[in-house]
PDB file of C-alpha atoms in Angstrom:
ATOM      1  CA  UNK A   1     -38.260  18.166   2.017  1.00 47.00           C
ATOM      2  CA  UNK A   2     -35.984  15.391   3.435  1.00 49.00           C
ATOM      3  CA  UNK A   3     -35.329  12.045   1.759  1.00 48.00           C
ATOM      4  CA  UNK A   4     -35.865   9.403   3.880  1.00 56.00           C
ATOM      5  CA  UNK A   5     -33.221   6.624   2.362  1.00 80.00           C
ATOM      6  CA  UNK A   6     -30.579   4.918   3.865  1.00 87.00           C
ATOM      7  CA  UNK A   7     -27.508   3.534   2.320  1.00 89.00           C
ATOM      8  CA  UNK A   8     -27.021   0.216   1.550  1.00 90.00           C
ATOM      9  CA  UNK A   9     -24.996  -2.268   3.609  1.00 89.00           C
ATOM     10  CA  UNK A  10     -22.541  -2.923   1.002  1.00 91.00           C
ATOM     11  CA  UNK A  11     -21.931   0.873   0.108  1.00 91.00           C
ATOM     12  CA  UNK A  12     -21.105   1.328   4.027  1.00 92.00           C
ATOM     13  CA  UNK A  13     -18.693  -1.514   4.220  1.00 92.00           C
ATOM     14  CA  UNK A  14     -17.258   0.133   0.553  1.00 93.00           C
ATOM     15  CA  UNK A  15     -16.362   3.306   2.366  1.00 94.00           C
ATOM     16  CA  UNK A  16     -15.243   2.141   5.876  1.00 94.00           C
ATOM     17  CA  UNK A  17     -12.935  -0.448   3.984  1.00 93.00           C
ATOM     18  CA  UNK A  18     -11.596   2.073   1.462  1.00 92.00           C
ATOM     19  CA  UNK A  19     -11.202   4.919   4.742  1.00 93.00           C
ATOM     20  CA  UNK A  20      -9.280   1.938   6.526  1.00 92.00           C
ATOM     21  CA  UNK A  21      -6.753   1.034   3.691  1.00 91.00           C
ATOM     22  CA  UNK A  22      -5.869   4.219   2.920  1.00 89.00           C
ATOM     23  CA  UNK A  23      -5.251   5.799   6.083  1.00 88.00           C
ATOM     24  CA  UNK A  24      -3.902   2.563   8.077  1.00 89.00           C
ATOM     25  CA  UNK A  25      -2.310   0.379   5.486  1.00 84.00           C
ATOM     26  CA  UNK A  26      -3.332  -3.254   4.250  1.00 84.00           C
ATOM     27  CA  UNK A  27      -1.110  -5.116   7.230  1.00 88.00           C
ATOM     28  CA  UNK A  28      -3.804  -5.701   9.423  1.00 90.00           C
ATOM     29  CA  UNK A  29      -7.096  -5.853   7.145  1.00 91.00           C
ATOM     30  CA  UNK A  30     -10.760  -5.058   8.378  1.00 92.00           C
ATOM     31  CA  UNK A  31     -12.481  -8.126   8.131  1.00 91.00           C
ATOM     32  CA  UNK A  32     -16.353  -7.959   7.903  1.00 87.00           C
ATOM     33  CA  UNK A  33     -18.329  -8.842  10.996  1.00 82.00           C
ATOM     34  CA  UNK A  34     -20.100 -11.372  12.920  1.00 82.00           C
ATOM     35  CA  UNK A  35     -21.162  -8.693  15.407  1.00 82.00           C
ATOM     36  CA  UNK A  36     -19.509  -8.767  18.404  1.00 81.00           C
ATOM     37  CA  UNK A  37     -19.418  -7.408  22.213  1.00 85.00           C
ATOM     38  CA  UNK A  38     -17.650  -4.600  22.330  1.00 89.00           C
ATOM     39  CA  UNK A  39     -16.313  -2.577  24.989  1.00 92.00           C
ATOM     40  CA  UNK A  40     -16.775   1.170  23.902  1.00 95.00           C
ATOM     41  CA  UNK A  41     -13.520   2.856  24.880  1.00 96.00           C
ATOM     42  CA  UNK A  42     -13.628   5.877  22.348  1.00 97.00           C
ATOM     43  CA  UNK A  43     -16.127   6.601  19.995  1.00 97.00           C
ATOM     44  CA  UNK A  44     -17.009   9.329  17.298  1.00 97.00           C
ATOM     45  CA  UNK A  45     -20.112  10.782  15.160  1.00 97.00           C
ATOM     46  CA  UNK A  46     -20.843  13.104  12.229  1.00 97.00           C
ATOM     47  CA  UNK A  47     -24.188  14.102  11.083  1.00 95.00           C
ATOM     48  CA  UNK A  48     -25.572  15.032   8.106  1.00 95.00           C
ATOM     49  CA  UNK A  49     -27.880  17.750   7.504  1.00 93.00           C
ATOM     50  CA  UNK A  50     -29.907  18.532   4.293  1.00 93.00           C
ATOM     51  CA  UNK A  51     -31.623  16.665   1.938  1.00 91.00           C
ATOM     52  CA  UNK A  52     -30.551  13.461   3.782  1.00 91.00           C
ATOM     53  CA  UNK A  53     -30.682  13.610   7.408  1.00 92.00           C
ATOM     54  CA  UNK A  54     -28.505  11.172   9.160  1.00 94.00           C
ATOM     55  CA  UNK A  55     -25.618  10.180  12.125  1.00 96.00           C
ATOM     56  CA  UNK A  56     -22.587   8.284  11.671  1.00 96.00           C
ATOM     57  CA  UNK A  57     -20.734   6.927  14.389  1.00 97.00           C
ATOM     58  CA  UNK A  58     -17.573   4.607  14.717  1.00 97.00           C
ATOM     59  CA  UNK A  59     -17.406   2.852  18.031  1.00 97.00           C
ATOM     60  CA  UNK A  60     -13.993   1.323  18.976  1.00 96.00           C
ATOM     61  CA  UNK A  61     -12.136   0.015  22.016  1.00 96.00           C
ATOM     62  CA  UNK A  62      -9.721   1.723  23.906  1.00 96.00           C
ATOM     63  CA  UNK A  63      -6.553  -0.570  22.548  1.00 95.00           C
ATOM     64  CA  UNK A  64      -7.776  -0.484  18.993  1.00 95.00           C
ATOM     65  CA  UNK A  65      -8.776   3.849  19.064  1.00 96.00           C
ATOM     66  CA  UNK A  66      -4.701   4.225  20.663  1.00 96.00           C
ATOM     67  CA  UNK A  67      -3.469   1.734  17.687  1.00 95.00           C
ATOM     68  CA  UNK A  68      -5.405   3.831  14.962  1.00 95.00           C
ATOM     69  CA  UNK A  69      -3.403   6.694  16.867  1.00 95.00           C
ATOM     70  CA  UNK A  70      -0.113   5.699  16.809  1.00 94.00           C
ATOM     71  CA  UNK A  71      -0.453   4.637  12.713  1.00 92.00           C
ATOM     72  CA  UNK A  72      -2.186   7.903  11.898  1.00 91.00           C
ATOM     73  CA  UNK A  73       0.142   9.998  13.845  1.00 90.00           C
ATOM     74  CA  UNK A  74       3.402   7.744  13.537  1.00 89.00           C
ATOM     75  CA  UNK A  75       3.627   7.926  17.174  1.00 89.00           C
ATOM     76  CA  UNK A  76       4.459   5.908  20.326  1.00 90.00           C
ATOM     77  CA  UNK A  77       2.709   7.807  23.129  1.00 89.00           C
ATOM     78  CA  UNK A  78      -1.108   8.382  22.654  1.00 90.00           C
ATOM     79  CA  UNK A  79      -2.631  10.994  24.759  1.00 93.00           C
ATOM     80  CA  UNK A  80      -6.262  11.727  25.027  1.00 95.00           C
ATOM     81  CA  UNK A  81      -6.249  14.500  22.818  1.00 95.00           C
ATOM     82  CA  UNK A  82      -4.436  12.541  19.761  1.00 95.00           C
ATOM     83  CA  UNK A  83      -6.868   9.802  20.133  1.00 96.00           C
ATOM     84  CA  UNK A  84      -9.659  12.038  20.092  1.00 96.00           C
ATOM     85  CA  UNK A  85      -8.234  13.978  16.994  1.00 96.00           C
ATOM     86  CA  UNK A  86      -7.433  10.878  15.122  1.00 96.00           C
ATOM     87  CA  UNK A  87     -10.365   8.373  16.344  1.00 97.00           C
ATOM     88  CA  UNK A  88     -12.718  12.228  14.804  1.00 96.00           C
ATOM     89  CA  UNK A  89     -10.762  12.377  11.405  1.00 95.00           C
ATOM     90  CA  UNK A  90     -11.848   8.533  11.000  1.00 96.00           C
ATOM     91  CA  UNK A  91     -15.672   8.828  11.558  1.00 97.00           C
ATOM     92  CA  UNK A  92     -14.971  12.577   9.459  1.00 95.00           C
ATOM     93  CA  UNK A  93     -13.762  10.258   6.529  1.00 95.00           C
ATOM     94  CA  UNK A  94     -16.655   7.798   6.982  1.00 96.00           C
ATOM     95  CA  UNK A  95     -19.120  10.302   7.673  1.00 96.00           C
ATOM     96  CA  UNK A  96     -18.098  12.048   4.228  1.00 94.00           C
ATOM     97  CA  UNK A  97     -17.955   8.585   2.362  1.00 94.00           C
ATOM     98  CA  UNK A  98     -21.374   7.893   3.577  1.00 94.00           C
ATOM     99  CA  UNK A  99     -22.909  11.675   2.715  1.00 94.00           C
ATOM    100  CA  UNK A 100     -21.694  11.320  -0.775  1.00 92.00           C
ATOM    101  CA  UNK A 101     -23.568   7.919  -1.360  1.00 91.00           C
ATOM    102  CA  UNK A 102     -26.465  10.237  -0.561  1.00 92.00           C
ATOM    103  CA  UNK A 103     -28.984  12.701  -1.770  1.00 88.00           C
ATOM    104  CA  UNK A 104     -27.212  16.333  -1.817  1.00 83.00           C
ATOM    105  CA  UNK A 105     -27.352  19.305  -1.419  1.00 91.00           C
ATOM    106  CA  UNK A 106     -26.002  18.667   2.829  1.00 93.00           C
ATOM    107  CA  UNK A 107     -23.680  19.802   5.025  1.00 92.00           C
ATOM    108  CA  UNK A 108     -21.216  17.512   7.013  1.00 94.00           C
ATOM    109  CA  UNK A 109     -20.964  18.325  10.807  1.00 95.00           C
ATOM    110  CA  UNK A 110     -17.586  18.759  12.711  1.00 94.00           C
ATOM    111  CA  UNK A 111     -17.231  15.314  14.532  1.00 95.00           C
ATOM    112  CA  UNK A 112     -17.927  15.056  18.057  1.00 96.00           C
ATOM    113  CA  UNK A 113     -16.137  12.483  20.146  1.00 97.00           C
ATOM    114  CA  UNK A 114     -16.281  10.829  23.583  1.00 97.00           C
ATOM    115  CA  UNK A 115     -14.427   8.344  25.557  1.00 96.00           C
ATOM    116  CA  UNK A 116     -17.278   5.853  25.763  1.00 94.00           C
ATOM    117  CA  UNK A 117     -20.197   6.140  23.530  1.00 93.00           C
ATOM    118  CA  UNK A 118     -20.722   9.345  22.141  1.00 91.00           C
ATOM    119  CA  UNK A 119     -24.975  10.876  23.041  1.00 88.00           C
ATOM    120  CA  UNK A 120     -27.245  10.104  20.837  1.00 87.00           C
ATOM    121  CA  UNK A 121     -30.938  11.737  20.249  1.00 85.00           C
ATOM    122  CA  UNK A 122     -33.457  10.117  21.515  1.00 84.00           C
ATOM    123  CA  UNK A 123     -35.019  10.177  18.059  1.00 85.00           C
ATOM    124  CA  UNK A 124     -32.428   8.359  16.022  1.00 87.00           C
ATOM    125  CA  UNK A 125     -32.844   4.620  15.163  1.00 91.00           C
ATOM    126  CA  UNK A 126     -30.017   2.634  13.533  1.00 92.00           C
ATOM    127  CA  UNK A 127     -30.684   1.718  10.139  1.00 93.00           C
ATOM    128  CA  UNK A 128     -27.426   0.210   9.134  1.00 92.00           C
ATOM    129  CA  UNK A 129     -24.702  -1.000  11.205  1.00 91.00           C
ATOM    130  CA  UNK A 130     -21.006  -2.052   9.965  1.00 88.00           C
ATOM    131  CA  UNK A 131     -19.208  -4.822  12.460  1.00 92.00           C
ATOM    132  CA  UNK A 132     -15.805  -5.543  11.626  1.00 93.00           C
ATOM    133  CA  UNK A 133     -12.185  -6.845  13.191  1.00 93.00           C
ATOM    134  CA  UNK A 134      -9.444  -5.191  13.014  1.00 93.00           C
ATOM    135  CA  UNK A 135      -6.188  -6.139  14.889  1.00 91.00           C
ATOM    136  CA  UNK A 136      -7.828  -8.425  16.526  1.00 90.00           C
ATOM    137  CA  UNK A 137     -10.336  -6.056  18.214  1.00 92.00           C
ATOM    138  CA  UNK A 138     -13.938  -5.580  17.124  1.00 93.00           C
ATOM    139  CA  UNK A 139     -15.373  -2.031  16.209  1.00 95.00           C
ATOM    140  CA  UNK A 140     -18.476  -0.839  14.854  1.00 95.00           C
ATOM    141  CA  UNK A 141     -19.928   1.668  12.324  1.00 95.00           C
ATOM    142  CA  UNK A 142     -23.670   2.764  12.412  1.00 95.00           C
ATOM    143  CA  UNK A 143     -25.636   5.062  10.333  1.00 95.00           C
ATOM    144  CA  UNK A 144     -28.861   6.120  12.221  1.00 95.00           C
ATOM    145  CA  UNK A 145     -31.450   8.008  11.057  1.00 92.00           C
ATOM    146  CA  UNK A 146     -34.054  10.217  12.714  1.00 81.00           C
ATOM    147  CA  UNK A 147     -37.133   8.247  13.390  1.00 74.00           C
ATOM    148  CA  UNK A 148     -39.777  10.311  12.184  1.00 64.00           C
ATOM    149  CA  UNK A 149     -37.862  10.256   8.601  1.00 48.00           C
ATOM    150  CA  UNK A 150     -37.378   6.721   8.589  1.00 48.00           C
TER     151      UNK A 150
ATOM    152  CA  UNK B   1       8.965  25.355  -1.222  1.00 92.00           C
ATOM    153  CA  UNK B   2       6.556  25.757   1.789  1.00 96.00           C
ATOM    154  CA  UNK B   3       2.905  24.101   1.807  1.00 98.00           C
ATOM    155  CA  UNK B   4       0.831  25.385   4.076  1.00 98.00           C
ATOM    156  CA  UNK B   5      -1.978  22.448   5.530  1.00 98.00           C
ATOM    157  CA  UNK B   6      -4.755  24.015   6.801  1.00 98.00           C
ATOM    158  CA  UNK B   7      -7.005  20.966   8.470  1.00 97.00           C
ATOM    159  CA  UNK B   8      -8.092  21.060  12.426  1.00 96.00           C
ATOM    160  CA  UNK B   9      -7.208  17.474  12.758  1.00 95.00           C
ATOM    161  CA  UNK B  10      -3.464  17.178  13.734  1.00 94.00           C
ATOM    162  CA  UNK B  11      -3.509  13.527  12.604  1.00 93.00           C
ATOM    163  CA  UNK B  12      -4.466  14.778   8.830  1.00 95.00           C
ATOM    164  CA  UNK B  13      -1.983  17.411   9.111  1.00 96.00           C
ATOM    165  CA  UNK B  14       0.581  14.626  10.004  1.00 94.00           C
ATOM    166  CA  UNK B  15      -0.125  12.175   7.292  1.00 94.00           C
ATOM    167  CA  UNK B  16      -0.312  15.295   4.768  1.00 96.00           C
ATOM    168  CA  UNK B  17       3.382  16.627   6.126  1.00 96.00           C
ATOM    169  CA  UNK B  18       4.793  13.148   5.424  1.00 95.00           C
ATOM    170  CA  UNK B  19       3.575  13.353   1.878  1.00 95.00           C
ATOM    171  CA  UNK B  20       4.676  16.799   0.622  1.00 97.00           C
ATOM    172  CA  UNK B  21       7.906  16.508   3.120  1.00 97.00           C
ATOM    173  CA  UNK B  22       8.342  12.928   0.693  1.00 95.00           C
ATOM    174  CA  UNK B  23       7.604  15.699  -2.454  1.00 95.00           C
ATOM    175  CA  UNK B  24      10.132  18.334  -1.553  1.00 95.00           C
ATOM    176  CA  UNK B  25       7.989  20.505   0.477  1.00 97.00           C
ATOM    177  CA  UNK B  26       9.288  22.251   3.786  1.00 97.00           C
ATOM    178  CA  UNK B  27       5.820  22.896   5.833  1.00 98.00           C
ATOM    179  CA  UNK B  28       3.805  24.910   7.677  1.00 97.00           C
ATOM    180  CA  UNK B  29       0.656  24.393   9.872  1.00 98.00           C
ATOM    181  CA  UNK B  30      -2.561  25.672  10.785  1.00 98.00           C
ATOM    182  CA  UNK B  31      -5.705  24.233  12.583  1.00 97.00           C
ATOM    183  CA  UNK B  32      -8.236  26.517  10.572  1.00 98.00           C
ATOM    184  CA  UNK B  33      -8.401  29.036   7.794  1.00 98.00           C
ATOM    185  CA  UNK B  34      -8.163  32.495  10.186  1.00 98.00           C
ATOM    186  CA  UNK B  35      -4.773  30.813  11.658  1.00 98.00           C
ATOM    187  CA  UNK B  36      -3.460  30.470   8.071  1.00 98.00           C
ATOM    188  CA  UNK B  37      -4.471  33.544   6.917  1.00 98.00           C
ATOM    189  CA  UNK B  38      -2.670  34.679  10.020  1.00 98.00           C
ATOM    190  CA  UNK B  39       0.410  32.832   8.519  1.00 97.00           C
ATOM    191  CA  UNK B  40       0.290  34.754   5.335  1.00 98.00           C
ATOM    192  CA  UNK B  41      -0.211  38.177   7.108  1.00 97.00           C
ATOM    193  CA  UNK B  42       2.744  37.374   8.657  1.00 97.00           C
ATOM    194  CA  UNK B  43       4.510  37.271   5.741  1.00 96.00           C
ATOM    195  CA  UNK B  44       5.096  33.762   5.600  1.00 96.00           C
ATOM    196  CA  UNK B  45       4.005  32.914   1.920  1.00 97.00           C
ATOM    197  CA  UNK B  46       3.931  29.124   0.759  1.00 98.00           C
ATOM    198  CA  UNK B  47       4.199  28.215  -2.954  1.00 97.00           C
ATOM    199  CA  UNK B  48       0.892  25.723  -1.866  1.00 98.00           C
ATOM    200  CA  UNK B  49      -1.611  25.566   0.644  1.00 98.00           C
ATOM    201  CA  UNK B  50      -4.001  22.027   1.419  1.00 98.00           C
ATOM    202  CA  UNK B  51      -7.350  22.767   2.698  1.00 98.00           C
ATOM    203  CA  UNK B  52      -9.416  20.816   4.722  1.00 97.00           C
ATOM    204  CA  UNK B  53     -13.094  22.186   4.067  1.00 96.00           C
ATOM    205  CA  UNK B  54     -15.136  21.335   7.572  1.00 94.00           C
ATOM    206  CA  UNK B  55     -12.888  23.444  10.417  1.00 96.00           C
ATOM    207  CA  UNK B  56     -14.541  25.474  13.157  1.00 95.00           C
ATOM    208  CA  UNK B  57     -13.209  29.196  13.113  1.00 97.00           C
ATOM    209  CA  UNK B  58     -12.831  29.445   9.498  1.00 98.00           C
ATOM    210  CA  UNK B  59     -13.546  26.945   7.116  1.00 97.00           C
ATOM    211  CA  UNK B  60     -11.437  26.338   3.927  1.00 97.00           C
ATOM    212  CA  UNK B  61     -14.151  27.701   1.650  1.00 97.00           C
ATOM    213  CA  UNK B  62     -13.499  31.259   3.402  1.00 98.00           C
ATOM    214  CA  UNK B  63      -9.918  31.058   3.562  1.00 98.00           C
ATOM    215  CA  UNK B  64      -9.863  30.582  -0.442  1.00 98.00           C
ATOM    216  CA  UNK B  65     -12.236  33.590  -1.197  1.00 98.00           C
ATOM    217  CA  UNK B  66      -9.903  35.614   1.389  1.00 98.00           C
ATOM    218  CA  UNK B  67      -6.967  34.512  -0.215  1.00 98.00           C
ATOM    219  CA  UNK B  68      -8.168  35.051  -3.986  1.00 97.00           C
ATOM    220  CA  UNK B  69      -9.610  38.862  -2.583  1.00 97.00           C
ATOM    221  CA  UNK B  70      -5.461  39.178  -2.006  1.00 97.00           C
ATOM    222  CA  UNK B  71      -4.002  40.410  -5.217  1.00 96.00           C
ATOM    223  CA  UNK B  72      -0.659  40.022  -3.199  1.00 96.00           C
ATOM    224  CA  UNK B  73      -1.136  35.976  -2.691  1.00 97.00           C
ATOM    225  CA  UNK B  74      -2.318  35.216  -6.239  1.00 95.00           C
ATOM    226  CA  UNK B  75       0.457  33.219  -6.964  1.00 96.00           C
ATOM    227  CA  UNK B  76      -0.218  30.675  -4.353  1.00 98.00           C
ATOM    228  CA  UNK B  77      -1.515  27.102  -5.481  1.00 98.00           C
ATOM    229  CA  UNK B  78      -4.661  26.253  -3.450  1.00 98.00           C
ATOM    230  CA  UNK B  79      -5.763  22.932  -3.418  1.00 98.00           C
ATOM    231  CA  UNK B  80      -8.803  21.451  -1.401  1.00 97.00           C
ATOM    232  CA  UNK B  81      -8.309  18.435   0.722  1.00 97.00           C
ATOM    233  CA  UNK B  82     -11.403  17.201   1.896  1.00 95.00           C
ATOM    234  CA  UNK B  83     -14.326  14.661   2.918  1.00 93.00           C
ATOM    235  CA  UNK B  84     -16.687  17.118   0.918  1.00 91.00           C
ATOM    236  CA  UNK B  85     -17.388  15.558  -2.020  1.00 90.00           C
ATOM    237  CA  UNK B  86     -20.195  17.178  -3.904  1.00 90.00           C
ATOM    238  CA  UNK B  87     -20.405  18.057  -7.188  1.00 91.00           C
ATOM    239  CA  UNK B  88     -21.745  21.761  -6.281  1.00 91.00           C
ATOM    240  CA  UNK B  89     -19.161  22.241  -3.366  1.00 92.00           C
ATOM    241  CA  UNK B  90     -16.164  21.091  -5.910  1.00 94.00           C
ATOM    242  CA  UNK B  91     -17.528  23.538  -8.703  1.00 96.00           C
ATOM    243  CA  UNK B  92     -18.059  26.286  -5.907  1.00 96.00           C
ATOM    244  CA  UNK B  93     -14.268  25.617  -4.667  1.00 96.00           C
ATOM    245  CA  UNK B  94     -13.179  25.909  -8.091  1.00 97.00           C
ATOM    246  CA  UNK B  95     -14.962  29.022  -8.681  1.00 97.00           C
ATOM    247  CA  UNK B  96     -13.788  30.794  -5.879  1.00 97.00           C
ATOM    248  CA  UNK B  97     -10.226  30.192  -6.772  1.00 97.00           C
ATOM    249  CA  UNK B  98      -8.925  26.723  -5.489  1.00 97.00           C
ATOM    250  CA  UNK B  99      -6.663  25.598  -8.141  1.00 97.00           C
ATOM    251  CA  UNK B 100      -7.636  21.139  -7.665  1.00 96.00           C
ATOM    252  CA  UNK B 101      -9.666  19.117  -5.584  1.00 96.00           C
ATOM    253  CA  UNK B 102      -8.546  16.118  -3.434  1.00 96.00           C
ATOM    254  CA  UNK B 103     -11.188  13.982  -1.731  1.00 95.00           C
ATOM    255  CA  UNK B 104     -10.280  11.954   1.390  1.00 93.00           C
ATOM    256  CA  UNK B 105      -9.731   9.669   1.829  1.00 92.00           C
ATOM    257  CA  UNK B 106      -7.173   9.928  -0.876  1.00 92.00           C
ATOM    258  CA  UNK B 107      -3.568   8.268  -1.502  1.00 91.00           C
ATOM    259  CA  UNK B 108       0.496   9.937  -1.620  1.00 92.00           C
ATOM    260  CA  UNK B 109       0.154   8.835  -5.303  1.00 93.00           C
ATOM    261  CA  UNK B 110      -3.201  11.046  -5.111  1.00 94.00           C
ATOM    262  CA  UNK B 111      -1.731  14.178  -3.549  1.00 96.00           C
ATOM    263  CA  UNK B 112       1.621  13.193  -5.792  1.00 95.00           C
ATOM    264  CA  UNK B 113      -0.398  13.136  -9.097  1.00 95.00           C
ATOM    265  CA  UNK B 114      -2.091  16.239  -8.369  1.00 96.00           C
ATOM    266  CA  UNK B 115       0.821  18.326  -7.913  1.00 96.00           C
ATOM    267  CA  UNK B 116       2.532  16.901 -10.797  1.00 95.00           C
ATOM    268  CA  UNK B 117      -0.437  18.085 -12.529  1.00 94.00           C
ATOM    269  CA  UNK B 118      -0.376  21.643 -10.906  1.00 94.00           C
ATOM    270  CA  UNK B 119       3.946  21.935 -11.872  1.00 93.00           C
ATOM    271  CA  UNK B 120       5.023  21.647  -8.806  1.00 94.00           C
ATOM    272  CA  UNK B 121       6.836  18.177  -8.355  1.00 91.00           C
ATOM    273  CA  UNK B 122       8.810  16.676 -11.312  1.00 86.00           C
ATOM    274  CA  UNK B 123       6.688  14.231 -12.775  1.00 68.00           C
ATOM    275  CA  UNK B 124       8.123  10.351 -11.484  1.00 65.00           C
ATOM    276  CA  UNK B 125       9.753   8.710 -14.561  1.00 61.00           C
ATOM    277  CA  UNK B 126       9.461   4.986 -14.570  1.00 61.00           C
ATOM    278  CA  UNK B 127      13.115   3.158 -13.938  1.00 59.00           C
TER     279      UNK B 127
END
């Protein structure tokens, strides 16, 4: 039997902000919203499968995914493949922060990323979403849900 | 002293290699659990190894239970570093031979503390 829950706002911005911090210091700080346009240059999503069902994603743009590079990796150059492997390990941190506020027993997916927005099923609706600035650039984190749980 | 970090993302294995480097550690890599055992049948045996848990291939969970079914690498600290934070997947890790349990995200103090705990940095004494 699934649960059909979602996490809370408050919890999501607890885990994003903690994720940020640790991995990209306190220089540049997330600050919290007001949604904003945002032009998807890389983006990233786990799911999680088990007694909660659900999809995170972290959407980002281009500038802001190579910046999260270069502090992750300590690096000036930022090819594809280390944005991809860092801009993954972020929604993988998320994506575990947000299981944990959940129901267990579930399994965490690898993370699948995409320049541009990563697929989503056609049966997922977003039941939380996380807008925040960070180096000046807007970003966004969404838990969805399948529909016919929700 | 070698540590061996065992994550598929290279950006994790970075910011763990500047921690235990920081610690006294020299290091060595690998991307998923059948590439580290592949380390250790090659003879190259590290004092500590840091496991991620999710990695395609092989996932830290089986590397542990191949490592423990070693009598050869018994001496080798195991400890999990990873976004799985369960209380049944810790007590299974445990079980099967991993010696602590980091969860990410996590701090240097956090991977510092933890090996202080497990002997194998000197413990920091205040100035």
């Amino acid at each position: 039997m699934t649960t059909m829950l979602e996490p809370s706002m408050t919890d999501v911005e607890m885990v994003v902000t903690e994720v940020w911090s640790s991995f990209l210091g306190d220089s540049d700080p997330l600050l919290i919203g007001p949604p904003a346009t945002l032009d998807v240059g890389w983006s990233s999503a786990v799911t999680v499968s088990g007694e909660w069902h659900g999809m995170i994603s972290v959407e980002l743009p281009t500038g802001t995914a190579e910046e999260i590079t270069r502090r992750m990796l300590m690096v000036d150059a930022t090819p594809d493949e280390d944005v991809a492997d860092a801009v993954g390990e972020l929604v993988n941190m998320i994506g575990g922060g947000v299981k944990s506020l959940m129901p267990g027993p579930s399994a965490l997916s690898l993370p699948v990323v995409a320049a541009g927005r990563v697929a989503r099923p056609s049966d997922v609706v977003e039941v939380c979403r996380f807008d925040a600035t960070w180096a000046g650039a807007p970003l966004v984190v969404s838990v969805h849900v399948q529909n016919s749980h929700h | 002293m070698y540590a061996l970090i065992i994550d598929d993302s290279r950006a994790m294995r970075s910011i763990l290699r500047r921690i235990v480097t920081d610690l006294g550690f020299e290091t060595l890599e690998a991307a998923d659990g059948q590439e580290a055992l592949d380390h250790l049948n090659a003879g190259r045996i590290p004092t500590l190894c840091l496991i991620d848990w999710n990695m395609p291939v092989m996932d830290g969970y089986t590397f542990i239970t191949n490592v423990r079914a070693n009598p050869e690498w018994r001496d080798i600290t195991l400890m999990m570093v990873t976004t799985e934070s369960e209380h049944g997947q810790i007590v299974r890790a445990l079980a099967a031979g991993a010696h602590e349990y980091v969860i990410k995200p996590f701090t240097p103090d956090a991977i510092a503390d933890k090996l202080e705990l497990l002997g194998l940095v000197a413990k920091a004494v205040p100035a």
